[in-house]
Structures are given as structure tokens and as C-alpha cells.
PDB file of C-alpha atoms in Angstrom:
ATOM      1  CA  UNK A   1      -5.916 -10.243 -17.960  1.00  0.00           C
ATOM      2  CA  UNK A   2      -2.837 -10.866 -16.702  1.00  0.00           C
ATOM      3  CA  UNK A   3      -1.744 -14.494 -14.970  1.00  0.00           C
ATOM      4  CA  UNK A   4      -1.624 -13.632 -11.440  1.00  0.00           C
ATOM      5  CA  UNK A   5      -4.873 -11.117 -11.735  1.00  0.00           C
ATOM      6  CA  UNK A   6      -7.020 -14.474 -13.532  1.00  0.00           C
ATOM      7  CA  UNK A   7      -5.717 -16.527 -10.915  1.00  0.00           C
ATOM      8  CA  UNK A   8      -6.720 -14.337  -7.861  1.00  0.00           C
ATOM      9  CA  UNK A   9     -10.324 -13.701  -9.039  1.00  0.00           C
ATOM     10  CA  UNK A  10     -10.544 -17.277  -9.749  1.00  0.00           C
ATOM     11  CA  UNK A  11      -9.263 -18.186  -6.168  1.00  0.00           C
ATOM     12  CA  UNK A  12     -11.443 -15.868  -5.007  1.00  0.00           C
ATOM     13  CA  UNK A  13     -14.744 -17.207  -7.004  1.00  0.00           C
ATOM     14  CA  UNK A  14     -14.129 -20.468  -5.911  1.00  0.00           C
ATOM     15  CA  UNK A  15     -12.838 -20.141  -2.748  1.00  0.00           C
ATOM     16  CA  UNK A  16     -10.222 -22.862  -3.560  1.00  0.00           C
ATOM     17  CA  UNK A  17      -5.895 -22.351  -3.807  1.00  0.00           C
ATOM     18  CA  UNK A  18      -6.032 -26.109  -5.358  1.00  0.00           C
ATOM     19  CA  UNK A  19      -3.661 -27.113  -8.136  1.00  0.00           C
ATOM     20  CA  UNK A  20      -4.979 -30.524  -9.744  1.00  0.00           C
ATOM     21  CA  UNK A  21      -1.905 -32.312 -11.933  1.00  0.00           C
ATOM     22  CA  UNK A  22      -3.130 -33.396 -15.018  1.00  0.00           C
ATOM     23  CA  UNK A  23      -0.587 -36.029 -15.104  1.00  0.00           C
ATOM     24  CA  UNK A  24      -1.870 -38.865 -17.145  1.00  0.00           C
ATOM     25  CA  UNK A  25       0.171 -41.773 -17.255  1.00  0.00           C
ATOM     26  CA  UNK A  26      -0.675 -44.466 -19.456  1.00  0.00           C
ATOM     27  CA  UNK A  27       0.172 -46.930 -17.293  1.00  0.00           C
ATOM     28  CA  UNK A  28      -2.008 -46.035 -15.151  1.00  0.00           C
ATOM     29  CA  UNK A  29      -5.308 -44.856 -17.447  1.00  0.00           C
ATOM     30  CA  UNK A  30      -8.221 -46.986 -16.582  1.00  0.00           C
ATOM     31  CA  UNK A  31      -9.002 -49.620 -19.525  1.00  0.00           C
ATOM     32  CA  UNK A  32     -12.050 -48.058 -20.257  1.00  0.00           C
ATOM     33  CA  UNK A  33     -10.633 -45.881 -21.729  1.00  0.00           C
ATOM     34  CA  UNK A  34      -8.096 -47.419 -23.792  1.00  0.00           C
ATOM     35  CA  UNK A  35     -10.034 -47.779 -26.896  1.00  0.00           C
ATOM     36  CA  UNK A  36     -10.394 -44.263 -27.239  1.00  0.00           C
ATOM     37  CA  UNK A  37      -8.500 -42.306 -30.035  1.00  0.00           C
ATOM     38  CA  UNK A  38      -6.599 -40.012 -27.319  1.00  0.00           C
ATOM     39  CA  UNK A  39      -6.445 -41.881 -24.110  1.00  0.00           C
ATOM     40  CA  UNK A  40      -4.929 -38.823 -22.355  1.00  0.00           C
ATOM     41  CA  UNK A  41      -7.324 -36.684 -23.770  1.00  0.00           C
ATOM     42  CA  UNK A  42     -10.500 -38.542 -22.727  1.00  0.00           C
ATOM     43  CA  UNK A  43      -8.831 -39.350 -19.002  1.00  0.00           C
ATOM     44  CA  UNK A  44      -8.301 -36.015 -18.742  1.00  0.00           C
ATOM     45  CA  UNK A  45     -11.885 -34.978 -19.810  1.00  0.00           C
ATOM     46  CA  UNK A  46     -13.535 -36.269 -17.040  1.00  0.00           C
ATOM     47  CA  UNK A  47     -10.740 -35.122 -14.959  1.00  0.00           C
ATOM     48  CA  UNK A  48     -11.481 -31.831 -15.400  1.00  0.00           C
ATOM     49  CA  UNK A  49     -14.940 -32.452 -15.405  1.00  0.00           C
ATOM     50  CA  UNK A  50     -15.226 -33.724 -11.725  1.00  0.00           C
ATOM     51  CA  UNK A  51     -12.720 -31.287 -10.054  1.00  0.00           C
ATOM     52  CA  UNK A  52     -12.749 -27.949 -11.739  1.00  0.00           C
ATOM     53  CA  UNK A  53     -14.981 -26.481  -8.856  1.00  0.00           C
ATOM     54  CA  UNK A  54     -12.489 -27.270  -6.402  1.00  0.00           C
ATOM     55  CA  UNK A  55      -9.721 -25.920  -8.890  1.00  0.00           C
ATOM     56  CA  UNK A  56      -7.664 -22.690  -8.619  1.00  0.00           C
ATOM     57  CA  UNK A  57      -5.501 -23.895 -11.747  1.00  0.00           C
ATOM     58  CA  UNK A  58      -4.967 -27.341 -13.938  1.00  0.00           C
ATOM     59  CA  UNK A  59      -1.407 -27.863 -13.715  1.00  0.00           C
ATOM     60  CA  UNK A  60      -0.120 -30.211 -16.534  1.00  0.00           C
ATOM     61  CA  UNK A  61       3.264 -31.942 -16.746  1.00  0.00           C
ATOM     62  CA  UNK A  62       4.873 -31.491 -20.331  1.00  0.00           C
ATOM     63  CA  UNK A  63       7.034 -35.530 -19.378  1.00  0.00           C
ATOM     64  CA  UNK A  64       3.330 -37.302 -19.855  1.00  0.00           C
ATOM     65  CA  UNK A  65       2.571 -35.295 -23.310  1.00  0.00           C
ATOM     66  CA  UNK A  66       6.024 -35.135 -25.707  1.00  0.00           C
ATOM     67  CA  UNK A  67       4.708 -37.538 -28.206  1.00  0.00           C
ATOM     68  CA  UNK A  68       2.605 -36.369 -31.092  1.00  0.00           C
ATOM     69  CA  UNK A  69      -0.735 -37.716 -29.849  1.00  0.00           C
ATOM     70  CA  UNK A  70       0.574 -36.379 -26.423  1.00  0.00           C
ATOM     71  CA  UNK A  71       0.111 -32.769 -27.784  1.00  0.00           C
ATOM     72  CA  UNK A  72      -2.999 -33.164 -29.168  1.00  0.00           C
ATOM     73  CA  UNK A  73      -4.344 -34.288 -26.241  1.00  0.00           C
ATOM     74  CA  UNK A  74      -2.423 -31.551 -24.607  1.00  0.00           C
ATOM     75  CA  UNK A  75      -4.074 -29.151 -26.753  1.00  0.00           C
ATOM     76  CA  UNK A  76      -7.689 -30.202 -26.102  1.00  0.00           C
ATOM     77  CA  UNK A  77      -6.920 -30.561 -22.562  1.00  0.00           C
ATOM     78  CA  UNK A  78      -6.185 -26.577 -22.250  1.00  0.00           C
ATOM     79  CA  UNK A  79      -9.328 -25.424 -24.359  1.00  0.00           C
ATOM     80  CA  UNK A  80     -11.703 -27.627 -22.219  1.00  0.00           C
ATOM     81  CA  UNK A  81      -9.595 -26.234 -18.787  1.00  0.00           C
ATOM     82  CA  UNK A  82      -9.987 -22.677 -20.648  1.00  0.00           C
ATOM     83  CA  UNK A  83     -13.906 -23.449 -21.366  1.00  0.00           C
ATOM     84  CA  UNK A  84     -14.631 -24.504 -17.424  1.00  0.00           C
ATOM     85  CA  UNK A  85     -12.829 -21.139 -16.692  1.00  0.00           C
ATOM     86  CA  UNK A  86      -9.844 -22.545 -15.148  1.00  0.00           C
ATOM     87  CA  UNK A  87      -6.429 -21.289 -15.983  1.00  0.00           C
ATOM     88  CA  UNK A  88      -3.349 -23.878 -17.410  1.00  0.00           C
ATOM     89  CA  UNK A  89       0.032 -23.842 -16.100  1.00  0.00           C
ATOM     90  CA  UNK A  90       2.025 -26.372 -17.698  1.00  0.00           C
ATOM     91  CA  UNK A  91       4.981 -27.982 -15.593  1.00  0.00           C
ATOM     92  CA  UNK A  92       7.782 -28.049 -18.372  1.00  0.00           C
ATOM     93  CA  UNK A  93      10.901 -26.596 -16.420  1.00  0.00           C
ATOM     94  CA  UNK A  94      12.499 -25.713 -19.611  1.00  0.00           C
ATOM     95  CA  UNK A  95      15.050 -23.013 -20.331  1.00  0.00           C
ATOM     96  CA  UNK A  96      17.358 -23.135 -22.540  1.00  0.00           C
ATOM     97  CA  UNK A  97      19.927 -20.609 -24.680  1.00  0.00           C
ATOM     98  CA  UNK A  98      19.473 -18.302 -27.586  1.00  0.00           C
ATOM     99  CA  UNK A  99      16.777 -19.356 -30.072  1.00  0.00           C
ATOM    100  CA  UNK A 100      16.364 -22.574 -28.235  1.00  0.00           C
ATOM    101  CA  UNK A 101      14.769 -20.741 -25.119  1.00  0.00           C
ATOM    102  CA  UNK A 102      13.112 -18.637 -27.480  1.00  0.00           C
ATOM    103  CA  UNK A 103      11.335 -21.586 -29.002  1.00  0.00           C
ATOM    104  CA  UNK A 104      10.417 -22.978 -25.675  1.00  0.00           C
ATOM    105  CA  UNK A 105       8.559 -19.359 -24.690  1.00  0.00           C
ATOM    106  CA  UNK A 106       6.203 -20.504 -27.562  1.00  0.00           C
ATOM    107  CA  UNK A 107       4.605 -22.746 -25.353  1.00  0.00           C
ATOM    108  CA  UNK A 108       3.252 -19.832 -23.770  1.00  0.00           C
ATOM    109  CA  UNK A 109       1.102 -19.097 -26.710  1.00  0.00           C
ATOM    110  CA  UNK A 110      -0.844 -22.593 -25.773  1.00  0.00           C
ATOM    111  CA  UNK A 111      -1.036 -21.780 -21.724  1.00  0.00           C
ATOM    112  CA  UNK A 112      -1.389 -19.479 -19.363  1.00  0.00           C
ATOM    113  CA  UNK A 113       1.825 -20.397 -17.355  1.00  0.00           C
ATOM    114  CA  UNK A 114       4.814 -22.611 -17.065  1.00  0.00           C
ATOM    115  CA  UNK A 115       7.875 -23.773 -14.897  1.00  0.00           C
ATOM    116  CA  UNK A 116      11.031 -23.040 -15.633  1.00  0.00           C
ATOM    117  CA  UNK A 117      14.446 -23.543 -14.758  1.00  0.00           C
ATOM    118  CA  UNK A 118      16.681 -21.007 -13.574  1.00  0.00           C
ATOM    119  CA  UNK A 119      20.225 -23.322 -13.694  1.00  0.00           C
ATOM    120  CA  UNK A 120      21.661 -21.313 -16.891  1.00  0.00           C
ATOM    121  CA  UNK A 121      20.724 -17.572 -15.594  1.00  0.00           C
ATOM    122  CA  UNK A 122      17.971 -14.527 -16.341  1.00  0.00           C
ATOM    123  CA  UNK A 123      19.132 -14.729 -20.089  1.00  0.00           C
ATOM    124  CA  UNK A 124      18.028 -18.372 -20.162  1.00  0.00           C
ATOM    125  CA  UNK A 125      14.671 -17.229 -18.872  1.00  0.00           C
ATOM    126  CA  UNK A 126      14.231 -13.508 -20.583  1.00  0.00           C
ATOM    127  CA  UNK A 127      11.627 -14.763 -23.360  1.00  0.00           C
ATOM    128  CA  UNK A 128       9.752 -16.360 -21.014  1.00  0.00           C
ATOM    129  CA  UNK A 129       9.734 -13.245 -18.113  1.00  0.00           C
ATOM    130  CA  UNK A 130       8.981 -10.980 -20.968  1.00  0.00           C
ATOM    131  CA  UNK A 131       5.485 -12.564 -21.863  1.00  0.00           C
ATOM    132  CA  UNK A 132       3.884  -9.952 -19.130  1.00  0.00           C
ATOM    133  CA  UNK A 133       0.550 -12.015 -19.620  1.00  0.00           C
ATOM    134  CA  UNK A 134       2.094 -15.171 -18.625  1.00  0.00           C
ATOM    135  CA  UNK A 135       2.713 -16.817 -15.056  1.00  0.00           C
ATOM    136  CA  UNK A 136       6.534 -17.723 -14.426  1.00  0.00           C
ATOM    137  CA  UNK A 137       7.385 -20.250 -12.017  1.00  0.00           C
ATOM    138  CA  UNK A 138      10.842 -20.411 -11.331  1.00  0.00           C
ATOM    139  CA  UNK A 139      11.973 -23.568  -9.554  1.00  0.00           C
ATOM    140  CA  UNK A 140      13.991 -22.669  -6.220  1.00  0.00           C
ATOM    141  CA  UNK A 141      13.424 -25.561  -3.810  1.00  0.00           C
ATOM    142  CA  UNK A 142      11.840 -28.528  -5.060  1.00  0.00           C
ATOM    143  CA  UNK A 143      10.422 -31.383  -2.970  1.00  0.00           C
ATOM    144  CA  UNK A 144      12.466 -34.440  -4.397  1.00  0.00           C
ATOM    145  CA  UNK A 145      15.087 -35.565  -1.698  1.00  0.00           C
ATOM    146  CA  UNK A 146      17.860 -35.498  -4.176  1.00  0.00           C
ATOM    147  CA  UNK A 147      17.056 -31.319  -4.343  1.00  0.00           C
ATOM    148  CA  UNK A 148      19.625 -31.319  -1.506  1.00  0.00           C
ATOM    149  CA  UNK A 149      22.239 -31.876  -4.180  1.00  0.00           C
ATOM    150  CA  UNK A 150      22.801 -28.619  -5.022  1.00  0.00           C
ATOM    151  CA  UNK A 151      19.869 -26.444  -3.670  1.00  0.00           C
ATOM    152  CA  UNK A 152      20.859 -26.542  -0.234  1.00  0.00           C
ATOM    153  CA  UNK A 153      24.871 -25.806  -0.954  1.00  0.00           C
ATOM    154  CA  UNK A 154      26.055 -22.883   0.998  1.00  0.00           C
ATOM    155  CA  UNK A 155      27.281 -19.922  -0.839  1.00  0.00           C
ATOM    156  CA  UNK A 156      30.215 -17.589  -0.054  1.00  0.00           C
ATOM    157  CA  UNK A 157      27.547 -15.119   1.794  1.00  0.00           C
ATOM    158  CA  UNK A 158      26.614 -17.816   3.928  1.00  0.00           C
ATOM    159  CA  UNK A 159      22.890 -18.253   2.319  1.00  0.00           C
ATOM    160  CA  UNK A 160      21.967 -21.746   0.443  1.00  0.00           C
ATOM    161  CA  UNK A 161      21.796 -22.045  -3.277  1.00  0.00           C
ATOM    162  CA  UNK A 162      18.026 -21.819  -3.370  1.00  0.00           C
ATOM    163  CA  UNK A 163      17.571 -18.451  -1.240  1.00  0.00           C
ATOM    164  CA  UNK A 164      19.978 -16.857  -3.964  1.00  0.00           C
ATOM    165  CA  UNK A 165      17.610 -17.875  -6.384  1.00  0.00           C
ATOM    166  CA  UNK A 166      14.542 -16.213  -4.806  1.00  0.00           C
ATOM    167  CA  UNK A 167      16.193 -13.486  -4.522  1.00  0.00           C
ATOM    168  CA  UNK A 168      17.332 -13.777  -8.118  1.00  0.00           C
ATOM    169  CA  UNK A 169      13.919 -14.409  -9.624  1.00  0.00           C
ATOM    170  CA  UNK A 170      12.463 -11.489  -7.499  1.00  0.00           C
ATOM    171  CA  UNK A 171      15.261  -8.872  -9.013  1.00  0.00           C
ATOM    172  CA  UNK A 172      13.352 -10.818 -12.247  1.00  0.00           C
ATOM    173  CA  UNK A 173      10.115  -9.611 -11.180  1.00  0.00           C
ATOM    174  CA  UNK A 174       9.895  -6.576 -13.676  1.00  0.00           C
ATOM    175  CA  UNK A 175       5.998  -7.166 -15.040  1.00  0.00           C
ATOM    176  CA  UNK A 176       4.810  -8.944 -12.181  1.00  0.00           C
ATOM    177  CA  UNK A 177       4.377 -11.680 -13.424  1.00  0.00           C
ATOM    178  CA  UNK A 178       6.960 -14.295 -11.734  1.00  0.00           C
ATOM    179  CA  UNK A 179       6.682 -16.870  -8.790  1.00  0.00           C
ATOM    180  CA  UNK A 180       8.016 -19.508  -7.370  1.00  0.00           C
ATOM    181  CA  UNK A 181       8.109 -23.203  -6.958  1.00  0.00           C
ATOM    182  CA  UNK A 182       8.780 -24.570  -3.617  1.00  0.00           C
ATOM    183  CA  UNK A 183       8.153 -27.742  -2.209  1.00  0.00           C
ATOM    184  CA  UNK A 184       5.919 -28.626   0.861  1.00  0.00           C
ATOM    185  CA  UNK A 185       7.906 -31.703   2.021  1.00  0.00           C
ATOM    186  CA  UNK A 186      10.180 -28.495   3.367  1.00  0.00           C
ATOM    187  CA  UNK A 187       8.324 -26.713   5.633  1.00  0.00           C
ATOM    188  CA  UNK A 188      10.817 -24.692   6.980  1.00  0.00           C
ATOM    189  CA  UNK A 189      12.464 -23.719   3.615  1.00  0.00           C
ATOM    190  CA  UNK A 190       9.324 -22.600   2.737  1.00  0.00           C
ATOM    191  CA  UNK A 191       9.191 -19.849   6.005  1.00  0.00           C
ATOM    192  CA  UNK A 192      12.710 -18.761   4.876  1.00  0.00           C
ATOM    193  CA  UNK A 193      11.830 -17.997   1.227  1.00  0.00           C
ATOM    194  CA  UNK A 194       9.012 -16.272   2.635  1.00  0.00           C
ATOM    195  CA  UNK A 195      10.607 -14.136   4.604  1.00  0.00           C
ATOM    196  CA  UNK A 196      12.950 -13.279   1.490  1.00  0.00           C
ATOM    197  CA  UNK A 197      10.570 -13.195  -1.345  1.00  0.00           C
ATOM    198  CA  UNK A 198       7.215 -11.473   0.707  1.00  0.00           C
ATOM    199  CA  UNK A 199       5.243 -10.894  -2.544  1.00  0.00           C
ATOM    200  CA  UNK A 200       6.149 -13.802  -5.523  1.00  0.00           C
ATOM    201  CA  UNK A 201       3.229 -15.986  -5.573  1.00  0.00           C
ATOM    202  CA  UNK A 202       4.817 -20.153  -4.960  1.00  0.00           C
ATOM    203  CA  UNK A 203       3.557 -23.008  -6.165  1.00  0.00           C
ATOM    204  CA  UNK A 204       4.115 -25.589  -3.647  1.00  0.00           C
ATOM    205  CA  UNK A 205       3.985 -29.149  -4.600  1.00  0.00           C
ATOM    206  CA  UNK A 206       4.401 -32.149  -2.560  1.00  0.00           C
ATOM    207  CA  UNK A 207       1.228 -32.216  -0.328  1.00  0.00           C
ATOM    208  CA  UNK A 208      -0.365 -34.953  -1.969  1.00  0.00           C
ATOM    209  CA  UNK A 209       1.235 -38.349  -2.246  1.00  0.00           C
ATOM    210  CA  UNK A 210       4.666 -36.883  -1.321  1.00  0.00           C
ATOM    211  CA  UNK A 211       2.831 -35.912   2.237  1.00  0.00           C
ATOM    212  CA  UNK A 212       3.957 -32.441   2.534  1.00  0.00           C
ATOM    213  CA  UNK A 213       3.108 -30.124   5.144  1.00  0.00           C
ATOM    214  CA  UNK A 214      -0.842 -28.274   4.300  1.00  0.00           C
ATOM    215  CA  UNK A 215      -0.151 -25.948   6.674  1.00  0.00           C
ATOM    216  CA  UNK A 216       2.763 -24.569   5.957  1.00  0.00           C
ATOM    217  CA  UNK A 217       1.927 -24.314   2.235  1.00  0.00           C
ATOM    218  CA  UNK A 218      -0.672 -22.402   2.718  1.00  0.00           C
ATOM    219  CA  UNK A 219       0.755 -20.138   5.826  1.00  0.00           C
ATOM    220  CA  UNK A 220       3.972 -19.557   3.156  1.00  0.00           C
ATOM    221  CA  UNK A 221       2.623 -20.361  -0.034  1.00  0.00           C
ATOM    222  CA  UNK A 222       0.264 -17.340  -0.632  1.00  0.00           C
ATOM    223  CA  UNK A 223       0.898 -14.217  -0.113  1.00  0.00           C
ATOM    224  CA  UNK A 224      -0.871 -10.473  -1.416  1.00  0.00           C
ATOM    225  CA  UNK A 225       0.424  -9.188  -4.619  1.00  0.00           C
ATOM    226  CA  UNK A 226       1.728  -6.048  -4.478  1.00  0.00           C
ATOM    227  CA  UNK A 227      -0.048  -2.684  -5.200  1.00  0.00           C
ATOM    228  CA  UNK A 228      -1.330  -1.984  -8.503  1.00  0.00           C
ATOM    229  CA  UNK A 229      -2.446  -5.242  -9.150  1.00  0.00           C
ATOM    230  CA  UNK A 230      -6.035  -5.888  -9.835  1.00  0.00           C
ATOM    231  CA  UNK A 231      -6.127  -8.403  -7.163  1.00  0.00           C
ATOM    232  CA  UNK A 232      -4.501  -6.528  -4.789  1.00  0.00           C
ATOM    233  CA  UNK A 233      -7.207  -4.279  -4.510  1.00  0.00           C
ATOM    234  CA  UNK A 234      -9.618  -7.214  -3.173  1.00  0.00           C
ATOM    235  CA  UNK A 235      -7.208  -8.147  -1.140  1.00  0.00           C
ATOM    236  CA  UNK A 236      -6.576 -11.849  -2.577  1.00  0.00           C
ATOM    237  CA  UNK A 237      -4.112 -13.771  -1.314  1.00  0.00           C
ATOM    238  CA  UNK A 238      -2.532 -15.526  -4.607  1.00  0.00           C
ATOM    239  CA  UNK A 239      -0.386 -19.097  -4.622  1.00  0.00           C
ATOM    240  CA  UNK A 240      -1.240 -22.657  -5.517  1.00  0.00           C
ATOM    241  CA  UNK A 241      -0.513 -26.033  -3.797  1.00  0.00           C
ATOM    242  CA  UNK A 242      -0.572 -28.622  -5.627  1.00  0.00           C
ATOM    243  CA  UNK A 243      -1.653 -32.462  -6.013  1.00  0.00           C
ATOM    244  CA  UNK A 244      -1.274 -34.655  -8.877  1.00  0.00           C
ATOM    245  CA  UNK A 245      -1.448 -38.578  -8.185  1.00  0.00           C
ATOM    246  CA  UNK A 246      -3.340 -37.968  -4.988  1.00  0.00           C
ATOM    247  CA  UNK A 247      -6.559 -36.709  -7.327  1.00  0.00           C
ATOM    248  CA  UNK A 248      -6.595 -37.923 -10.481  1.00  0.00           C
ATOM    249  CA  UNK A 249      -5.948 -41.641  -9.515  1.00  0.00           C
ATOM    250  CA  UNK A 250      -7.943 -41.704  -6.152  1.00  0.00           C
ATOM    251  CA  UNK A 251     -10.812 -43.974  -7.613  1.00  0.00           C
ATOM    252  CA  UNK A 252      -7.905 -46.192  -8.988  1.00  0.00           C
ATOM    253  CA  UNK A 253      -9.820 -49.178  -6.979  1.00  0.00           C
ATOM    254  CA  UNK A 254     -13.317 -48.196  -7.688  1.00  0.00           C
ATOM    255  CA  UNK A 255     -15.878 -50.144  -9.687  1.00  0.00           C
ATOM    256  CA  UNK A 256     -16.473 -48.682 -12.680  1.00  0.00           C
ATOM    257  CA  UNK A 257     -16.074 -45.106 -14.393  1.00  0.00           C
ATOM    258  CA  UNK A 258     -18.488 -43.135 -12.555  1.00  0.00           C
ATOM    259  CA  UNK A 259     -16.904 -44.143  -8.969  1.00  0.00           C
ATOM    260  CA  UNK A 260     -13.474 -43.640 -10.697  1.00  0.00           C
ATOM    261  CA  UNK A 261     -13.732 -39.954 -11.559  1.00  0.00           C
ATOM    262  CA  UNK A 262     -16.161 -39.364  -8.406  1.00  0.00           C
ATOM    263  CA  UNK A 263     -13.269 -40.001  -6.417  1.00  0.00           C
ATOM    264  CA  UNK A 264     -11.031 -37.705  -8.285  1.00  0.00           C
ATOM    265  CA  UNK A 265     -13.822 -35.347  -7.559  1.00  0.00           C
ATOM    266  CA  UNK A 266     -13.940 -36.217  -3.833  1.00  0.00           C
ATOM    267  CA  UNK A 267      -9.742 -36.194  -3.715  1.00  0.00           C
ATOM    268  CA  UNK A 268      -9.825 -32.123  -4.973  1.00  0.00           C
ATOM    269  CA  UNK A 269     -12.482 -31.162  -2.607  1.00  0.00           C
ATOM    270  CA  UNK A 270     -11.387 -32.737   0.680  1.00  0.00           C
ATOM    271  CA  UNK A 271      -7.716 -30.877  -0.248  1.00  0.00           C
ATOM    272  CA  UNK A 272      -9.755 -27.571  -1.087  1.00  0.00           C
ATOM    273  CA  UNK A 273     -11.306 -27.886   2.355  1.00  0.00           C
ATOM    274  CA  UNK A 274      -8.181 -29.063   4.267  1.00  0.00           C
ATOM    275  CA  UNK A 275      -6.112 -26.550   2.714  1.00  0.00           C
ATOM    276  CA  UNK A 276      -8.544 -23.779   3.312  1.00  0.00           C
ATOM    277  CA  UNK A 277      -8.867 -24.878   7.207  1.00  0.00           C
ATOM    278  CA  UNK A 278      -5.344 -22.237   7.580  1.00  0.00           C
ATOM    279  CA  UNK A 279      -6.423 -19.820   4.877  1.00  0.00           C
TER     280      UNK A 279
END
């Protein structure tokens, strides 16, 4: 089953667009777990094991695994996601030239999904669009303030950086199997690539501790695939918003590891019913 398709029937099972960031810093792992031989692993464990109801898609970032007990951990992280029925999209924003990108595509053999980075052009990104299995996330606006840099300069047809690049990664869009990343803490940015791009899937981060805008990631995050889809035919409408920090390190005061992960637990299913408040 394709990306998209897996996604929409699990969206529709569990009635949930949720996104939970499996972002485990080890500053920040709970000392009872630090005598554990993979602390990452084991924090992630129970991560997974109090929100996966309330999740549409684990989203891991590749910065808090690129050591060699990092993969491992990465590893076992995606075949317990895989074994709760929950797809992996792994945050990694690579892309790259030549064999290089080609090497980085191989990442797609571990998850169902990645980020990527559309900076150096479609060739940069070809191995990964041609994995028709695979979700591809191109980043257009992200929700950092410094995304201004660039993102927002005006071309010579009078349209910022970051529509051109929806655009771009639509023309992209040859297996279906492409979306977008665009931040919540830009609500109106998110209308306009809308409006431009009316049937890539977004991933929309930012709602959680970055205090984006629920609303508007869910009025312009999801949208219908198009015909010929398997999830088009039920009508699904497909896109993820995501939370990291605000989830996974709720219970960070709690007493104890069973209030710990409860509040993860709590943290996914208060977003899953916020968010679905404007679904």
C-alpha cells in the first residue's frame, strides 16, 4: 500500500490527523531510564505505547539518532511503530547530489516516509520521488522565524520563494506520492499554499510548543487526494500536524514513570480532540 493510501485508512480508523515526534533527547530522558542499554529506544517504547491510539503517524527526527546506538534504537523504534500499525515518517531533510542522494533514498527502505529538501532542485530529490511507495515531504515554508531568510524573498513573477516551491514539488507529483511541509506558526502562508497546491497532503508542524495556529492546520493542512487513489474513494481527507516536545515530555514533572508516559498519553489525545474540533 502506498504512503498516502496507509495513512488515510489509518486517519480514518482512528479518527486522529496527529503526528507525535519521536524526538528523544538525552538531555531530557527521564533517569529511569538511563541504565538501560538504548535509552532512546526504551523512552521511545513507552512513547509509542501510550499515544499510538491518538496517532495518525510517528514522526522521528534523524538530528536525535546519527550515532550508532542512535540507529539501533532508530531501528527498533520503526518495527514497534510498524507492529502498533502506525506508519514512520522520519524528519531527515536530506537531499543531496548524484550517488550521495542516492544513498540517502536508502533510508526509505527503513520507513515509510521522509523530509526532504528541495534547495539543490528535482534532480536532488529524483531517488527519493521515485520510491512510489514512499511519502515525500518537501519542505516549502517552515515554522522557524529565521525561514523568512530566504522563503519569503520575492521572485521576478512577483510570488515568494516558497509558493515557487509548491508549485515545483506539485509539477513533482508524478506517483502521487509527494507533500508538503508547512508550518502552523504561518497561518496565512498556509491558505496561500493551499490555494496553489489543492491536492499535496502538508505536514504542518509548529502547533505544539511553537503555538501554531490548530485551526488553520487543519482547515489548510488536509486536503482529498485526488481520484484514483484508494482513499479518495472514502473520501479521506489526508495531512498531518504535528507535535513533538509538547507530547513526549508533558509528564516531564510527574512522579514517577507511569504518570510520566500517562501524560504523553494525555498530551496526544487532548491535540487529537482539539485538532479534530475543525475537521
Amino acid at each position: 500500500m502506498r504512503f498516502f493510501d496507509r495513512l488515510a485508512a489509518r486517519i480514518d480508523d482512528r479518527n486522529t490527523v496527529v503526528s507525535v515526534g519521536l524526538d528523544p533527547d538525552t538531555d531530557r530522558i527521564p533517569e529511569f531510564l538511563a541504565d538501560h542499554d538504548l535509552p532512546r529506544w526504551a523512552f521511545n517504547r513507552r512513547i509509542i505505547d501510550a499515544t499510538h491510539e491518538h496517532a495518525a503517524c510517528f514522526k522521528p527526527n534523524a538530528a536525535f539518532y546519527e550515532d550508532a546506538d542512535g540507529w539501533r534504537a532508530l531501528r527498533e523504534t520503526v518495527a514497534y511503530a510498524h507492529g502498533k500499525d502506525v506508519p514512520v515518517l522520519l524528519d531527515a531533510k536530506r537531499a543531496d547530489i548524484g550517488n550521495t542522494t542516492r544513498q540517502y533514498a536508502k533510508l526509505l527502505d527503513v520507513v515509510d516516509g521522509i523530509t526532504v529538501n528541495p534547495y539543490m532542485g528535482r534532480d536532488s530529490l529524483a531517488p527519493f520521488l521515485s520510491r512510489e511507495d514512499a511519502g515525500v515531504f518537501v519542505l516549502a515554508r517552515t515554522s522557524n522565524p529565521g525561514g523568512t531568510d530566504f522563503q519569503d524573498l520575492e521572485l521576478a513573477t512577483g510570488e515568494p520563494l516558497y509558493e515557487r516551491v509548491a508549485t515545483r514539488a506539485s509539477e513533482w507529483n508524478e506517483h502521487g506520492n509527494v507533500g508538503l511541509v508547512v508550518g502552523a506558526t504561518t497561518s496565512d502562508e498556509l491558505e496561500d499554499v493551499r490555494e496553489r497546491v489543492p491536492h499535496l497532503p502538508f505536514l504542518v508542524p509548529g502547533v505544539g510548543a511553537q503555538g501554531g495556529d490548530a485551526e488553520a492546520a487543519v482547515e489548510h493542512g488536509l486536503t482529498e487526494l485526488p481520484e484514483g487513489t484508494e482513499s479518495a474513494a472514502r473520501g479521506v481527507d489526508v495531512g498531518l500536524v504535528n507535535s513533538s516536545r509538547g507530547i513526549i515530555f508533558a509528564g516531564e514533572n510527574a512522579r514517577g514513570e507511569g504518570e510520566f508516559f500517562a501524560a504523553a498519553g494525555d498530551a496526544a489525545r487532548r491535540l487529537k480532540r482539539r485538532l479534530n474540533q475543525y475537521r
